[in-house]
Amino acid sequence: MPYMKLKIKQVLKSKFTWISLLAILLGCFYFWTKNYNSRYINPRITEARENIAVEKKNIKYYQKQLKKSNLTKTNRHKIELDLAENKSSIKEFQTLIKSIQTNKWQKAYQIIIKQEKYNLADAKRNNANKDDLLPLESNIKKLQYLARNNLPEENEHYSVKGGFFILEMMQEVLPPLAVLAVIFILIKLYSSGFYNRMRLENLLPQGNHLLIEVGTGSLIGFGYFLSAFLLIFIIPSIFFGTGNFKYPMLGVDAVAKQNIFIPMHQLFCPTLILELFSFMFIANVVLLFVQIFKNRLLALFVSVFILIGGIVLPQYVVAARNFAQFIPMSYFFSLQPVDGMFGISNAYVFADETKLVTYPQVNFVNGILVLTVGIIILLLLNYLIAQKPRKGGKQND
């Protein structure tokens, strides 16, 4: 297809394509450098050291108590038992730290799971409510899964490894930046006047010109996003590895309202499929506004307002989440419908929600349906608008 090749060459030769891609990479790697600077901070080790400090203070206190002459035999025995327990806890925490530092995770998991089960039992004794117990129970299940599969525990939200980092960026940063850049690219592409020249030179068939135009925009948009996605994944992977694709990533069962853990490799394919449909939708929207307004700046303003506004609306405005399943832009953050974290884990939530509020209606299947319907409607609108100049031309002839 000569037209498609020429359009792709036009985009590749554009300075904006490479400058915007570099800007996205720099923005994402700002977060990576923050993760890099804290890569040696292991929360388990930090917590264990804090617990050791507390136990040492308790030992000093109990040792002073034992020096008192007025202690009864019963009290002395109780203090001695507490003192022995404190010393045993210190030894256990020291073993945990050493096991993590030497990558002896099976030994570490025995200690961690024991501690987590104690915390769960303690919460039950104190009549904790169900919402407080669920995270403790799900965390124990995750630790048991890691132990069974002999996987080291990762701080997946602040990792320098490629697989973890790209998913972190997909949750918060990459989709809106890529969408914004693609809008600028497509506005320039569709309003450049190159389209009419191609038709005059008979390089673009009259019958299917609209599908080729939309297909070209979709390919360029998704290709741009995929380039950023792969670079953000590959560059950290070269230096620190990809991370284990079997690692259980935190998700939410939106119907049951409880945490679940999804193997990393199960997240990539549906996430990319939703993004593909999203950029097909974006290409149609931009082409529609270019045809309607016939003014580059006006089409750009309306496209940014509608598409970026549609992304942000259900993230900022809690009330909008009740009908978010009908907003195609809700699915541009494509990881959220897949892992069930829509309205929960993104960076734009300002609502003070004391209880876990989920939105099961925003899911992968609904995303495909809504985006497909939107694409079909926009194709029809683009086709109808494209016919008007042709009809007018025939009448003038």
Short mmCIF file of C-alpha atoms in Angstrom, two decimals:
data_model
loop_
_atom_site.label_atom_id
_atom_site.label_comp_id
_atom_site.label_asym_id
_atom_site.label_seq_id
_atom_site.Cartn_x
_atom_site.Cartn_y
_atom_site.Cartn_z
CA MET A 1 0.00 0.00 0.00
CA PRO A 2 1.91 3.06 -1.25
CA TYR A 3 -0.21 5.51 0.75
CA MET A 4 0.35 3.72 4.06
CA LYS A 5 4.10 3.46 3.44
CA LEU A 6 4.33 7.14 2.61
CA LYS A 7 2.40 8.12 5.73
CA ILE A 8 4.63 5.96 7.94
CA LYS A 9 7.73 7.51 6.34
CA GLN A 10 6.25 10.94 6.97
CA VAL A 11 5.82 10.13 10.68
CA LEU A 12 9.29 8.60 10.98
CA LYS A 13 10.88 11.69 9.42
CA SER A 14 9.03 14.03 11.78
CA LYS A 15 11.18 15.48 14.59
CA PHE A 16 8.14 15.60 16.88
CA THR A 17 7.83 11.78 16.76
CA TRP A 18 11.31 11.26 18.16
CA ILE A 19 11.31 14.23 20.54
CA SER A 20 7.98 13.19 22.07
CA LEU A 21 9.11 9.56 22.34
CA LEU A 22 12.29 10.68 24.08
CA ALA A 23 10.27 12.91 26.41
CA ILE A 24 8.02 9.96 27.37
CA LEU A 25 11.05 7.77 28.02
CA LEU A 26 12.70 10.45 30.15
CA GLY A 27 9.47 10.94 32.12
CA CYS A 28 9.14 7.23 32.80
CA PHE A 29 12.81 6.79 33.65
CA TYR A 30 12.53 9.58 36.21
CA PHE A 31 10.40 7.12 38.17
CA TRP A 32 12.89 4.35 37.41
CA THR A 33 15.73 6.38 38.94
CA LYS A 34 13.66 6.80 42.10
CA ASN A 35 13.22 3.02 42.21
CA TYR A 36 16.93 2.59 41.50
CA ASN A 37 17.93 4.83 44.40
CA SER A 38 15.77 2.80 46.79
CA ARG A 39 16.57 -0.65 45.31
CA TYR A 40 18.59 -1.73 48.36
CA ILE A 41 15.80 -0.83 50.77
CA ASN A 42 14.03 -4.09 51.56
CA PRO A 43 10.85 -3.51 53.62
CA ARG A 44 11.21 -6.89 55.31
CA ILE A 45 14.76 -6.13 56.45
CA THR A 46 13.80 -2.62 57.55
CA GLU A 47 10.88 -3.96 59.58
CA ALA A 48 13.03 -6.73 61.08
CA ARG A 49 15.67 -4.21 62.20
CA GLU A 50 13.01 -2.01 63.75
CA ASN A 51 11.63 -5.04 65.60
CA ILE A 52 15.11 -5.95 66.84
CA ALA A 53 15.52 -2.41 68.22
CA VAL A 54 12.18 -2.73 70.05
CA GLU A 55 13.08 -6.17 71.45
CA LYS A 56 16.44 -4.87 72.70
CA LYS A 57 14.67 -2.07 74.58
CA ASN A 58 12.32 -4.66 76.10
CA ILE A 59 15.29 -6.78 77.19
CA LYS A 60 16.89 -3.82 78.96
CA TYR A 61 13.61 -3.06 80.68
CA TYR A 62 13.09 -6.66 81.87
CA GLN A 63 16.70 -6.93 83.03
CA LYS A 64 16.17 -3.85 85.22
CA GLN A 65 12.96 -5.38 86.56
CA LEU A 66 14.77 -8.57 87.54
CA LYS A 67 17.21 -6.58 89.69
CA LYS A 68 14.39 -5.44 91.93
CA SER A 69 14.42 -7.20 95.31
CA ASN A 70 10.69 -7.02 95.98
CA LEU A 71 9.64 -9.27 93.08
CA THR A 72 7.47 -12.27 93.89
CA LYS A 73 8.47 -15.66 92.59
CA THR A 74 5.55 -15.64 90.15
CA ASN A 75 6.41 -12.20 88.74
CA ARG A 76 10.08 -13.10 88.43
CA HIS A 77 9.21 -16.26 86.50
CA LYS A 78 6.90 -14.30 84.17
CA ILE A 79 9.59 -11.71 83.48
CA GLU A 80 12.14 -14.43 82.78
CA LEU A 81 9.76 -16.02 80.26
CA ASP A 82 9.20 -12.65 78.55
CA LEU A 83 12.95 -12.05 78.50
CA ALA A 84 13.57 -15.44 76.88
CA GLU A 85 10.87 -14.71 74.29
CA ASN A 86 12.48 -11.35 73.46
CA LYS A 87 15.87 -12.98 72.95
CA SER A 88 14.29 -15.69 70.79
CA SER A 89 12.54 -13.03 68.66
CA ILE A 90 15.81 -11.16 68.14
CA LYS A 91 17.49 -14.36 66.98
CA GLU A 92 14.59 -15.06 64.59
CA PHE A 93 14.69 -11.55 63.12
CA GLN A 94 18.47 -11.80 62.67
CA THR A 95 18.02 -15.14 60.89
CA LEU A 96 15.38 -13.54 58.64
CA ILE A 97 17.70 -10.67 57.68
CA LYS A 98 20.58 -13.05 56.94
CA SER A 99 18.33 -15.37 54.90
CA ILE A 100 17.08 -12.51 52.72
CA GLN A 101 20.56 -11.07 52.23
CA THR A 102 21.93 -14.48 51.19
CA ASN A 103 18.86 -15.31 49.03
CA LYS A 104 17.84 -18.28 51.19
CA TRP A 105 14.19 -17.56 50.61
CA GLN A 106 12.76 -20.89 51.76
CA LYS A 107 14.11 -20.24 55.25
CA ALA A 108 12.98 -16.62 55.07
CA TYR A 109 9.45 -17.60 54.02
CA GLN A 110 9.11 -19.96 56.98
CA ILE A 111 9.76 -17.05 59.34
CA ILE A 112 7.68 -14.48 57.40
CA ILE A 113 4.64 -16.79 57.05
CA LYS A 114 4.86 -17.67 60.74
CA GLN A 115 4.84 -13.94 61.62
CA GLU A 116 1.96 -13.19 59.22
CA LYS A 117 -0.11 -16.04 60.66
CA TYR A 118 0.53 -14.68 64.15
CA ASN A 119 -0.64 -11.22 63.01
CA LEU A 120 -3.78 -12.76 61.49
CA ALA A 121 -4.56 -14.71 64.66
CA ASP A 122 -3.97 -11.59 66.74
CA ALA A 123 -6.35 -9.58 64.51
CA LYS A 124 -9.02 -12.26 64.89
CA ARG A 125 -8.60 -12.27 68.68
CA ASN A 126 -9.19 -8.51 68.63
CA ASN A 127 -12.39 -8.97 66.56
CA ALA A 128 -11.04 -7.19 63.48
CA ASN A 129 -13.58 -6.68 60.70
CA LYS A 130 -13.54 -8.61 57.44
CA ASP A 131 -12.00 -5.76 55.43
CA ASP A 132 -8.97 -5.77 57.74
CA LEU A 133 -8.59 -9.55 57.68
CA LEU A 134 -8.73 -10.00 53.89
CA PRO A 135 -5.35 -8.31 53.15
CA LEU A 136 -3.64 -10.43 55.82
CA GLU A 137 -5.15 -13.64 54.45
CA SER A 138 -4.31 -12.78 50.83
CA ASN A 139 -0.74 -11.86 51.80
CA ILE A 140 -0.26 -15.28 53.43
CA LYS A 141 -1.55 -16.95 50.24
CA LYS A 142 0.91 -14.90 48.17
CA LEU A 143 3.84 -15.85 50.42
CA GLN A 144 2.86 -19.52 50.25
CA TYR A 145 2.70 -19.30 46.44
CA LEU A 146 6.18 -17.72 46.35
CA ALA A 147 7.53 -20.43 48.66
CA ARG A 148 6.01 -23.24 46.56
CA ASN A 149 7.47 -21.83 43.35
CA ASN A 150 10.80 -20.90 44.95
CA LEU A 151 10.49 -17.25 43.90
CA PRO A 152 12.20 -14.42 45.79
CA GLU A 153 9.87 -11.74 47.14
CA GLU A 154 9.97 -8.56 45.05
CA ASN A 155 8.90 -5.05 45.85
CA GLU A 156 6.89 -4.96 42.62
CA HIS A 157 5.74 -1.35 42.98
CA TYR A 158 9.27 0.05 43.26
CA SER A 159 11.28 -2.35 41.12
CA VAL A 160 14.09 -1.67 38.65
CA LYS A 161 13.38 -4.89 36.70
CA GLY A 162 11.80 -4.54 33.27
CA GLY A 163 8.62 -6.56 33.77
CA PHE A 164 7.67 -4.96 37.06
CA PHE A 165 8.60 -1.46 35.90
CA ILE A 166 6.58 -1.48 32.67
CA LEU A 167 3.51 -2.64 34.60
CA GLU A 168 4.06 0.17 37.11
CA MET A 169 4.19 2.68 34.24
CA MET A 170 1.11 1.17 32.60
CA GLN A 171 -0.82 1.63 35.81
CA GLU A 172 -0.07 5.33 36.13
CA VAL A 173 2.06 7.08 33.51
CA LEU A 174 2.49 5.68 30.00
CA PRO A 175 -1.08 5.55 28.58
CA PRO A 176 -1.98 9.28 28.92
CA LEU A 177 1.45 10.41 27.70
CA ALA A 178 1.31 8.10 24.67
CA VAL A 179 -2.27 9.13 23.85
CA LEU A 180 -1.36 12.83 24.02
CA ALA A 181 1.64 12.36 21.70
CA VAL A 182 -0.36 10.25 19.22
CA ILE A 183 -3.11 12.92 19.05
CA PHE A 184 -0.51 15.50 17.94
CA ILE A 185 0.98 13.07 15.40
CA LEU A 186 -2.39 12.13 13.89
CA ILE A 187 -3.62 15.73 13.74
CA LYS A 188 -0.56 16.63 11.70
CA LEU A 189 -0.95 13.50 9.59
CA TYR A 190 -4.64 13.92 8.78
CA SER A 191 -4.57 17.67 8.22
CA SER A 192 -1.40 17.88 6.13
CA GLY A 193 -3.17 17.96 2.74
CA PHE A 194 -1.17 14.91 1.69
CA TYR A 195 -4.39 12.86 1.59
CA ASN A 196 -5.89 14.75 -1.37
CA ARG A 197 -2.62 14.58 -3.35
CA MET A 198 -2.56 10.80 -2.97
CA ARG A 199 -6.12 10.51 -4.31
CA LEU A 200 -5.27 12.71 -7.29
CA GLU A 201 -2.31 10.52 -8.11
CA ASN A 202 -4.51 7.42 -7.93
CA LEU A 203 -2.33 5.87 -5.24
CA LEU A 204 -5.33 5.67 -2.91
CA PRO A 205 -8.42 3.84 -4.27
CA GLN A 206 -11.67 5.76 -3.92
CA GLY A 207 -13.66 2.78 -2.58
CA ASN A 208 -11.61 1.97 0.50
CA HIS A 209 -9.76 5.21 1.18
CA LEU A 210 -11.44 5.68 4.58
CA LEU A 211 -10.43 2.24 5.87
CA ILE A 212 -6.87 2.78 4.69
CA GLU A 213 -6.78 6.20 6.33
CA VAL A 214 -8.10 4.87 9.65
CA GLY A 215 -5.96 1.75 9.43
CA THR A 216 -2.85 3.84 8.83
CA GLY A 217 -3.61 6.08 11.81
CA SER A 218 -4.34 3.08 14.02
CA LEU A 219 -1.12 1.35 12.98
CA ILE A 220 0.95 4.48 13.56
CA GLY A 221 -0.71 5.19 16.94
CA PHE A 222 -0.36 1.66 18.29
CA GLY A 223 3.13 1.33 16.79
CA TYR A 224 4.19 4.50 18.60
CA PHE A 225 2.77 3.24 21.90
CA LEU A 226 4.30 -0.23 21.41
CA SER A 227 7.72 1.32 20.72
CA ALA A 228 7.56 3.22 24.01
CA PHE A 229 6.24 0.12 25.81
CA LEU A 230 9.04 -2.12 24.53
CA LEU A 231 11.79 0.41 25.21
CA ILE A 232 10.58 0.95 28.78
CA PHE A 233 10.55 -2.83 29.22
CA ILE A 234 13.82 -3.68 27.45
CA ILE A 235 16.20 -0.99 28.76
CA PRO A 236 15.80 -1.85 32.49
CA SER A 237 15.77 -5.56 31.59
CA ILE A 238 19.23 -5.27 30.02
CA PHE A 239 20.74 -4.11 33.31
CA PHE A 240 18.57 -5.76 35.99
CA GLY A 241 16.64 -8.53 34.23
CA THR A 242 12.95 -8.83 33.37
CA GLY A 243 11.75 -10.26 36.66
CA ASN A 244 10.10 -13.65 36.84
CA PHE A 245 7.00 -13.77 34.62
CA LYS A 246 5.37 -16.19 37.06
CA TYR A 247 5.54 -13.63 39.86
CA PRO A 248 2.08 -13.01 41.43
CA MET A 249 1.09 -9.38 40.86
CA LEU A 250 -1.46 -7.75 43.12
CA GLY A 251 -4.93 -7.46 41.63
CA VAL A 252 -8.51 -7.21 42.83
CA ASP A 253 -11.47 -9.50 42.34
CA ALA A 254 -13.86 -6.63 41.73
CA VAL A 255 -16.96 -8.78 42.31
CA ALA A 256 -15.81 -10.45 45.54
CA LYS A 257 -14.01 -7.23 46.65
CA GLN A 258 -10.87 -9.00 47.71
CA ASN A 259 -7.22 -9.00 46.73
CA ILE A 260 -6.04 -11.61 44.25
CA PHE A 261 -2.66 -12.37 42.75
CA ILE A 262 -2.20 -12.73 38.99
CA PRO A 263 0.96 -14.19 37.39
CA MET A 264 2.74 -11.39 35.58
CA HIS A 265 2.66 -13.09 32.16
CA GLN A 266 -1.16 -13.17 32.21
CA LEU A 267 -1.35 -9.37 32.28
CA PHE A 268 0.58 -8.43 29.14
CA CYS A 269 -1.55 -9.87 26.32
CA PRO A 270 -5.01 -8.53 27.36
CA THR A 271 -3.45 -5.18 28.27
CA LEU A 272 -1.90 -4.78 24.81
CA ILE A 273 -5.11 -5.92 23.09
CA LEU A 274 -7.09 -3.22 24.89
CA GLU A 275 -4.47 -0.64 23.90
CA LEU A 276 -4.72 -1.73 20.26
CA PHE A 277 -8.48 -1.16 20.29
CA SER A 278 -7.94 2.13 22.13
CA PHE A 279 -5.66 3.50 19.40
CA MET A 280 -8.08 2.36 16.71
CA PHE A 281 -10.72 4.41 18.52
CA ILE A 282 -8.35 7.38 18.85
CA ALA A 283 -7.50 7.33 15.12
CA ASN A 284 -11.23 7.49 14.28
CA VAL A 285 -11.90 10.32 16.73
CA VAL A 286 -9.03 12.47 15.45
CA LEU A 287 -9.99 11.89 11.79
CA LEU A 288 -13.59 12.82 12.59
CA PHE A 289 -12.61 16.15 14.17
CA VAL A 290 -10.18 16.95 11.35
CA GLN A 291 -12.99 16.38 8.82
CA ILE A 292 -15.55 18.36 10.83
CA PHE A 293 -13.48 21.45 11.71
CA LYS A 294 -10.99 21.52 8.80
CA ASN A 295 -8.76 23.52 11.13
CA ARG A 296 -5.70 21.94 12.69
CA LEU A 297 -5.65 23.90 15.95
CA LEU A 298 -9.37 23.54 16.58
CA ALA A 299 -9.28 19.81 15.81
CA LEU A 300 -6.27 19.43 18.12
CA PHE A 301 -7.96 21.30 20.97
CA VAL A 302 -11.20 19.31 20.74
CA SER A 303 -9.35 15.98 20.39
CA VAL A 304 -7.21 16.65 23.46
CA PHE A 305 -10.21 17.91 25.42
CA ILE A 306 -12.37 14.87 24.60
CA LEU A 307 -9.78 12.11 24.71
CA ILE A 308 -7.53 13.26 27.56
CA GLY A 309 -10.53 14.61 29.45
CA GLY A 310 -12.21 11.24 29.04
CA ILE A 311 -9.17 9.50 30.50
CA VAL A 312 -8.96 11.81 33.48
CA LEU A 313 -12.69 12.11 34.29
CA PRO A 314 -13.26 8.65 35.83
CA GLN A 315 -9.88 8.88 37.58
CA TYR A 316 -10.58 12.21 39.28
CA VAL A 317 -14.36 12.29 39.60
CA VAL A 318 -15.66 9.45 41.75
CA ALA A 319 -19.26 9.95 40.58
CA ALA A 320 -18.17 9.37 36.97
CA ARG A 321 -17.03 5.84 37.82
CA ASN A 322 -20.65 4.72 38.13
CA PHE A 323 -21.02 4.99 34.34
CA ALA A 324 -17.32 4.61 33.44
CA GLN A 325 -17.99 1.32 31.65
CA PHE A 326 -19.72 3.30 28.88
CA ILE A 327 -16.82 5.75 28.44
CA PRO A 328 -14.36 4.33 25.86
CA MET A 329 -11.54 6.41 27.35
CA SER A 330 -11.88 4.52 30.66
CA TYR A 331 -10.11 1.63 28.96
CA PHE A 332 -7.08 3.64 27.80
CA PHE A 333 -5.52 2.78 31.19
CA SER A 334 -5.69 -0.76 29.85
CA LEU A 335 -4.01 -2.54 32.77
CA GLN A 336 -6.66 -1.42 35.27
CA PRO A 337 -9.62 -3.32 33.72
CA VAL A 338 -7.40 -6.40 33.42
CA ASP A 339 -6.14 -6.55 37.02
CA GLY A 340 -9.34 -5.15 38.57
CA MET A 341 -7.60 -2.07 39.94
CA PHE A 342 -9.73 0.53 38.13
CA GLY A 343 -10.51 3.37 40.52
CA ILE A 344 -8.23 1.92 43.21
CA SER A 345 -4.52 2.02 42.44
CA ASN A 346 -3.93 4.79 39.92
CA ALA A 347 -2.15 8.01 40.74
CA TYR A 348 -5.14 10.29 40.15
CA VAL A 349 -7.53 9.21 42.90
CA PHE A 350 -8.24 11.92 45.43
CA ALA A 351 -11.38 10.46 46.95
CA ASP A 352 -11.26 9.56 50.63
CA GLU A 353 -12.66 6.06 50.46
CA THR A 354 -12.38 4.28 53.79
CA LYS A 355 -13.73 1.03 52.35
CA LEU A 356 -12.64 -0.90 49.30
CA VAL A 357 -14.88 0.27 46.45
CA THR A 358 -14.57 -1.74 43.23
CA TYR A 359 -16.00 -1.31 39.75
CA PRO A 360 -16.51 -4.78 38.25
CA GLN A 361 -18.33 -3.31 35.26
CA VAL A 362 -15.02 -1.85 33.98
CA ASN A 363 -13.40 -5.05 32.74
CA PHE A 364 -11.60 -6.46 29.71
CA VAL A 365 -14.70 -7.89 27.96
CA ASN A 366 -16.71 -4.68 28.36
CA GLY A 367 -13.68 -2.73 27.18
CA ILE A 368 -13.52 -4.69 23.91
CA LEU A 369 -17.29 -4.32 23.40
CA VAL A 370 -17.44 -0.58 24.14
CA LEU A 371 -14.38 0.26 22.05
CA THR A 372 -15.61 -1.90 19.14
CA VAL A 373 -19.02 -0.23 19.15
CA GLY A 374 -17.34 3.17 19.34
CA ILE A 375 -15.03 2.34 16.42
CA ILE A 376 -17.97 1.19 14.25
CA ILE A 377 -20.02 4.31 15.01
CA LEU A 378 -17.06 6.59 14.30
CA LEU A 379 -16.30 4.79 11.04
CA LEU A 380 -19.89 5.40 9.90
CA LEU A 381 -19.69 9.08 10.87
CA ASN A 382 -16.35 9.48 9.10
CA TYR A 383 -17.76 7.80 6.01
CA LEU A 384 -20.87 10.01 5.94
CA ILE A 385 -18.85 13.20 6.37
CA ALA A 386 -16.34 12.12 3.70
CA GLN A 387 -19.21 11.63 1.19
CA LYS A 388 -20.42 15.24 1.42
CA PRO A 389 -17.55 16.89 -0.44
CA ARG A 390 -17.68 14.14 -3.07
CA LYS A 391 -21.42 14.62 -3.63
CA GLY A 392 -20.99 18.39 -3.76
CA GLY A 393 -18.18 17.96 -6.30
CA LYS A 394 -20.35 15.81 -8.54
CA GLN A 395 -23.20 18.33 -8.45
CA ASN A 396 -20.85 21.19 -9.40
CA ASP A 397 -19.54 19.14 -12.29
#
